[in-house]
Short mmCIF file of C-alpha atoms in Angstrom, two decimals:
data_model
loop_
_atom_site.label_atom_id
_atom_site.label_comp_id
_atom_site.label_asym_id
_atom_site.label_seq_id
_atom_site.Cartn_x
_atom_site.Cartn_y
_atom_site.Cartn_z
CA MET V 1 -58.72 -76.25 63.80
CA GLY V 2 -56.61 -74.99 66.63
CA ASP V 3 -52.91 -75.47 66.93
CA ASP V 4 -51.59 -78.57 68.45
CA LEU V 5 -50.60 -77.68 71.94
CA GLY V 6 -47.84 -80.18 71.74
CA ASP V 7 -46.12 -78.43 68.83
CA GLU V 8 -43.64 -75.65 69.43
CA TRP V 9 -44.90 -72.42 67.89
CA TRP V 10 -41.53 -71.06 66.86
CA THR V 11 -40.80 -74.12 64.76
CA HIS V 12 -43.77 -73.41 62.50
CA GLU V 13 -42.79 -69.77 62.01
CA GLY V 14 -39.30 -70.71 60.83
CA ASP V 15 -40.75 -73.18 58.36
CA GLN V 16 -43.03 -70.47 56.90
CA ASP V 17 -40.08 -68.07 56.12
CA THR V 18 -38.08 -70.60 54.13
CA PRO V 19 -40.08 -70.47 50.84
CA GLU V 20 -39.71 -66.66 50.65
CA GLU V 21 -35.95 -66.90 51.05
CA ASP V 22 -35.79 -69.53 48.32
CA VAL V 23 -37.75 -67.31 45.93
CA THR V 24 -35.43 -64.37 46.59
CA GLU V 25 -32.34 -66.47 45.97
CA ASP V 26 -33.81 -67.81 42.72
CA GLN V 27 -34.54 -64.28 41.49
CA THR V 28 -31.01 -63.15 42.33
CA ASP V 29 -29.52 -66.09 40.45
CA GLN V 30 -31.67 -65.38 37.42
CA ALA V 31 -30.74 -61.68 37.44
CA SER V 32 -27.03 -62.45 37.70
CA LYS V 33 -27.29 -64.96 34.84
CA ALA V 34 -29.13 -62.41 32.71
CA ALA V 35 -26.46 -59.79 33.50
CA LYS V 36 -23.75 -62.26 32.52
CA ARG V 37 -25.54 -62.92 29.26
CA LYS V 38 -25.75 -59.14 28.57
CA ARG V 39 -22.06 -58.49 29.25
CA PRO V 40 -20.70 -60.41 26.24
CA ALA V 41 -23.22 -58.64 24.01
CA GLU V 42 -22.14 -55.25 25.37
CA LYS V 43 -18.49 -56.16 24.92
CA ARG V 44 -19.14 -57.21 21.35
CA ALA V 45 -20.95 -53.91 20.66
CA THR V 46 -18.10 -51.91 22.22
CA LYS V 47 -15.51 -53.80 20.19
CA LYS V 48 -17.55 -53.20 17.05
CA LYS V 49 -17.70 -49.46 17.75
CA LYS V 50 -13.97 -49.31 18.42
CA SER V 51 -13.20 -51.17 15.21
CA GLU V 52 -15.49 -48.82 13.27
CA GLN V 53 -13.78 -45.78 14.83
CA LYS V 54 -10.37 -47.21 13.95
CA GLY V 55 -11.55 -47.72 10.41
CA VAL V 56 -12.72 -44.11 10.14
CA VAL V 57 -9.44 -42.81 11.58
CA ALA V 58 -7.47 -44.98 9.16
CA GLU V 59 -9.51 -43.65 6.23
CA GLU V 60 -8.93 -40.06 7.37
CA LYS V 61 -5.20 -40.68 7.65
CA GLU V 62 -5.14 -42.19 4.18
CA ALA V 63 -7.02 -39.17 2.81
CA GLU V 64 -4.56 -36.82 4.52
CA GLY V 65 -1.67 -38.83 3.16
CA GLU V 66 -3.07 -38.56 -0.36
CA LYS V 67 -3.49 -34.80 0.06
CA SER V 68 0.05 -34.38 1.35
CA ASN V 69 1.43 -36.45 -1.51
CA LYS V 70 -0.25 -34.22 -4.09
CA PRO V 71 2.17 -31.56 -5.38
CA LYS V 72 1.25 -28.07 -4.14
CA ARG V 73 0.54 -25.48 -6.77
CA LYS V 74 2.96 -22.60 -6.66
CA ARG V 75 1.31 -19.21 -6.66
CA LYS V 76 2.65 -16.82 -9.19
CA LYS V 77 4.14 -13.75 -7.58
CA LYS V 78 2.78 -10.47 -8.80
CA LYS V 79 5.45 -8.33 -10.36
CA THR V 80 6.21 -5.15 -8.46
CA ILE V 81 7.50 -1.87 -9.87
CA THR V 82 10.93 -2.87 -8.58
CA ASP V 83 10.86 -6.19 -10.46
CA VAL V 84 9.80 -4.55 -13.71
CA LEU V 85 12.38 -1.78 -13.48
CA ALA V 86 15.15 -4.16 -12.47
CA SER V 87 14.67 -6.10 -15.69
CA SER V 88 14.44 -3.03 -17.92
CA LYS V 89 17.04 -0.54 -19.03
CA PRO V 90 16.93 2.94 -17.47
CA LYS V 91 15.20 5.45 -19.71
CA ALA V 92 15.73 9.19 -19.55
CA GLY V 93 12.71 11.31 -18.69
CA SER V 94 11.11 13.55 -21.29
CA PRO V 95 8.67 16.50 -21.28
CA ALA V 96 5.94 14.08 -22.38
CA ASP V 97 6.40 12.12 -19.13
CA LEU V 98 5.72 15.18 -17.00
CA GLN V 99 2.85 16.26 -19.22
CA ASN V 100 1.23 12.82 -18.96
CA LEU V 101 1.60 12.90 -15.18
CA VAL V 102 -0.08 16.31 -14.96
CA THR V 103 -2.90 15.25 -17.30
CA GLN V 104 -3.53 12.04 -15.39
CA TYR V 105 -3.54 13.79 -12.02
CA PHE V 106 -5.99 16.52 -13.03
CA SER V 107 -8.24 14.30 -15.18
CA ASP V 108 -10.87 14.01 -12.43
CA LYS V 109 -10.15 17.35 -10.76
CA ARG V 110 -10.45 19.81 -13.63
CA SER V 111 -12.81 20.33 -16.53
CA VAL V 112 -11.66 19.61 -20.08
CA ILE V 113 -11.13 23.33 -20.75
CA GLU V 114 -9.10 23.77 -17.54
CA GLN V 115 -6.98 20.76 -18.44
CA GLU V 116 -6.15 22.37 -21.77
CA ASP V 117 -4.91 25.44 -19.90
CA LEU V 118 -2.54 23.22 -17.93
CA ARG V 119 -0.88 21.77 -21.02
CA LEU V 120 2.74 22.83 -21.33
CA SER V 121 4.38 23.40 -24.69
CA ASP V 122 7.88 22.16 -25.51
CA SER V 123 9.18 25.71 -25.14
CA CYS V 124 8.43 25.49 -21.40
CA PHE V 125 11.16 22.87 -20.97
CA LEU V 126 14.92 22.92 -20.84
CA SER V 127 16.86 20.16 -22.56
CA CYS V 128 16.61 16.92 -20.58
CA ASN V 129 19.43 14.94 -19.03
CA ASP V 130 20.37 12.01 -21.26
CA LEU V 131 21.76 10.12 -18.24
CA THR V 132 25.34 11.10 -19.08
CA HIS V 133 25.49 14.33 -17.06
CA THR V 134 26.42 15.15 -13.51
CA LEU V 135 24.30 17.86 -11.91
CA SER V 136 26.96 20.53 -12.45
CA SER V 137 27.53 19.64 -16.10
CA TYR V 138 23.79 19.58 -16.73
CA LEU V 139 23.26 23.00 -15.12
CA LYS V 140 26.15 24.49 -17.11
CA GLN V 141 24.43 23.27 -20.25
CA VAL V 142 20.95 24.61 -19.45
CA CYS V 143 22.08 27.80 -17.64
CA PRO V 144 25.03 29.07 -19.70
CA LYS V 145 24.61 32.65 -18.41
CA TRP V 146 24.45 31.68 -14.77
CA ALA V 147 27.11 34.15 -13.59
CA LYS V 148 25.15 37.10 -14.95
CA ILE V 149 21.79 35.79 -13.66
CA GLN V 150 23.26 35.20 -10.24
CA LYS V 151 24.70 38.72 -10.08
CA ASN V 152 21.40 40.36 -11.02
CA HIS V 153 19.38 38.50 -8.40
CA THR V 154 18.55 40.73 -5.41
CA GLU V 155 15.14 39.46 -4.28
CA LYS V 156 14.81 38.09 -0.74
CA SER V 157 12.56 35.13 0.12
CA SER V 158 13.05 33.86 -3.40
CA VAL V 159 15.51 31.81 -5.43
CA VAL V 160 16.54 31.84 -9.08
CA LEU V 161 17.17 28.10 -9.34
CA LEU V 162 15.07 25.53 -7.51
CA ILE V 163 16.12 21.87 -7.49
CA VAL V 164 13.49 19.40 -6.28
CA CYS V 165 14.24 15.82 -5.25
CA SER V 166 12.64 12.98 -3.30
CA SER V 167 14.40 13.09 0.09
CA ALA V 168 16.62 15.05 2.44
CA LEU V 169 19.54 12.67 1.90
CA ARG V 170 19.28 13.08 -1.84
CA ALA V 171 19.11 16.87 -1.42
CA ILE V 172 22.37 16.87 0.55
CA GLU V 173 23.99 14.72 -2.13
CA LEU V 174 22.88 17.17 -4.84
CA LEU V 175 24.16 20.14 -2.85
CA LYS V 176 27.61 18.54 -2.84
CA GLN V 177 27.43 18.13 -6.61
CA LEU V 178 26.74 21.85 -7.05
CA THR V 179 30.23 22.91 -5.97
CA THR V 180 31.70 23.36 -9.44
CA PHE V 181 28.63 25.16 -10.78
CA LYS V 182 27.37 27.55 -8.14
CA GLY V 183 30.43 29.77 -7.81
CA ALA V 184 29.64 32.52 -5.30
CA ALA V 185 25.93 31.71 -5.24
CA LYS V 186 24.28 31.08 -1.88
CA THR V 187 22.31 27.88 -1.39
CA ILE V 188 19.63 26.81 1.07
CA LYS V 189 18.29 23.43 2.17
CA LEU V 190 14.54 23.21 1.74
CA PHE V 191 13.57 19.93 3.36
CA ALA V 192 11.86 18.98 6.61
CA LYS V 193 14.44 16.68 8.21
CA HIS V 194 15.91 18.35 11.34
CA ILE V 195 15.02 21.82 10.04
CA LYS V 196 11.92 23.71 11.16
CA ILE V 197 9.98 25.64 8.57
CA GLU V 198 10.25 28.82 10.68
CA GLU V 199 14.04 28.64 10.51
CA GLN V 200 13.94 28.33 6.73
CA VAL V 201 11.58 31.30 6.45
CA LYS V 202 13.99 33.43 8.54
CA LEU V 203 16.98 32.37 6.43
CA LEU V 204 15.14 33.27 3.22
CA GLN V 205 14.14 36.67 4.63
CA LYS V 206 17.58 37.38 6.05
CA GLY V 207 19.51 37.62 2.81
CA VAL V 208 19.59 36.90 -0.90
CA THR V 209 19.59 33.20 -1.76
CA HIS V 210 20.26 31.99 -5.28
CA ILE V 211 19.73 28.22 -5.22
CA GLY V 212 17.28 26.16 -3.22
CA VAL V 213 17.46 22.36 -3.00
CA GLY V 214 14.62 20.51 -1.32
CA THR V 215 11.66 18.18 -1.32
CA PRO V 216 8.21 18.81 -2.83
CA GLY V 217 6.47 18.71 0.56
CA ARG V 218 8.59 21.41 2.19
CA VAL V 219 8.78 23.60 -0.93
CA SER V 220 5.00 23.45 -1.23
CA ALA V 221 4.57 24.34 2.46
CA LEU V 222 6.93 27.32 2.16
CA ILE V 223 5.07 28.67 -0.88
CA GLU V 224 1.73 28.19 0.87
CA ASN V 225 2.94 30.04 4.00
CA ASP V 226 4.50 32.88 1.97
CA GLY V 227 7.95 31.88 3.16
CA LEU V 228 9.09 31.35 -0.43
CA ASN V 229 7.81 33.36 -3.37
CA LEU V 230 8.24 32.61 -7.06
CA LYS V 231 8.97 36.16 -8.26
CA SER V 232 12.61 35.48 -9.12
CA LEU V 233 12.32 31.80 -10.00
CA ARG V 234 13.62 31.15 -13.51
CA TYR V 235 14.71 27.51 -13.44
CA LEU V 236 13.01 24.50 -11.88
CA VAL V 237 15.17 21.38 -12.12
CA LEU V 238 13.46 18.11 -11.20
CA ASP V 239 15.56 15.16 -10.06
CA TRP V 240 13.44 13.04 -12.37
CA ASN V 241 15.66 10.12 -13.35
CA TRP V 242 17.17 9.27 -9.97
CA ARG V 243 15.84 6.10 -8.32
CA ASP V 244 15.97 4.93 -4.71
CA GLN V 245 16.92 1.45 -3.44
CA LYS V 246 13.56 0.12 -4.63
CA LEU V 247 14.21 1.65 -8.06
CA ARG V 248 11.41 4.19 -7.60
CA ARG V 249 11.56 7.67 -9.05
CA MET V 250 10.35 10.67 -7.12
CA VAL V 251 6.94 10.55 -8.83
CA ASP V 252 6.59 6.78 -8.27
CA ILE V 253 6.21 7.26 -4.50
CA PRO V 254 2.52 8.07 -3.80
CA GLU V 255 2.96 10.55 -0.94
CA ILE V 256 5.79 12.41 -2.69
CA LYS V 257 3.83 12.44 -5.93
CA LEU V 258 0.94 14.12 -4.13
CA ASP V 259 3.25 16.79 -2.65
CA PHE V 260 4.87 17.23 -6.04
CA MET V 261 1.59 17.93 -7.81
CA LYS V 262 0.56 20.30 -5.03
CA MET V 263 3.84 22.18 -5.51
CA MET V 264 3.36 22.36 -9.28
CA GLU V 265 -0.16 23.66 -8.80
CA SER V 266 0.97 26.40 -6.40
CA GLY V 267 2.12 28.70 -9.20
CA ILE V 268 4.86 26.81 -11.02
CA LEU V 269 2.62 25.50 -13.81
CA LYS V 270 1.22 28.98 -14.31
CA GLY V 271 4.71 30.53 -14.38
CA SER V 272 5.88 27.93 -16.84
CA LYS V 273 2.83 28.48 -19.02
CA GLU V 274 3.67 32.20 -19.08
CA ASP V 275 7.22 31.30 -20.17
CA VAL V 276 8.74 32.72 -16.99
CA ILE V 277 9.84 29.43 -15.37
CA LYS V 278 11.74 26.84 -17.39
CA ILE V 279 11.49 23.21 -16.30
CA GLY V 280 14.37 20.76 -16.63
CA LEU V 281 14.30 17.00 -16.06
CA PHE V 282 17.64 15.91 -14.64
#
């Protein structure tokens, strides 16, 4: 049927839009209610998570507290050479000490037969310091004919008496102790501190020197470079018993020990074996 001409057309259009608006409003209300219902559930879940996290943190703190309350085990300190020597009485060196050092050093460097050739008899040694001597009193004991030996020495680039110690400072100290023994003998410093090896070679070549006091490293270098020969050497005195601030002897310091053995190998062991060079442990 056709529209009633008496009705206004815009009135009918407005009436048709109303149901759609109502539906939209209903859907919005339902969605908002559903969202409101979800929010408490989400809040409860969040609270639950937070409480669980707090519980875990509390447990961790308790575990840490238990660990901190446990007494810590003290680690035992390893005893050093200094500790051992500090608690023991000083013992004078003996020929056996030097012989053991030589044997130990060459054990993996020489054959058994060669090691036998390096063994020194007791006749190769002077009497040892019993820790009661000064350097001068010890030298007077082991070199009773020093005045005659000193007078007969005329070889340049060589010394009659060689004193070997661990450091330059110790060498200077020993030189001071030689005053009452040396007499008119000439001495020379054979260490590396503040003195070039070329200067020492010139001094040895310049005139006759009777006593040399130095370190194994420099003595070994001079022998190797032909700055010092062993032709006139009769006495080798090792500053064996002296200890530094850490209570180490000359042969207890690895780098000095290496230089020392190199020096001994450079002709001193051979000379001692041939009964030309006498070794004393001061």
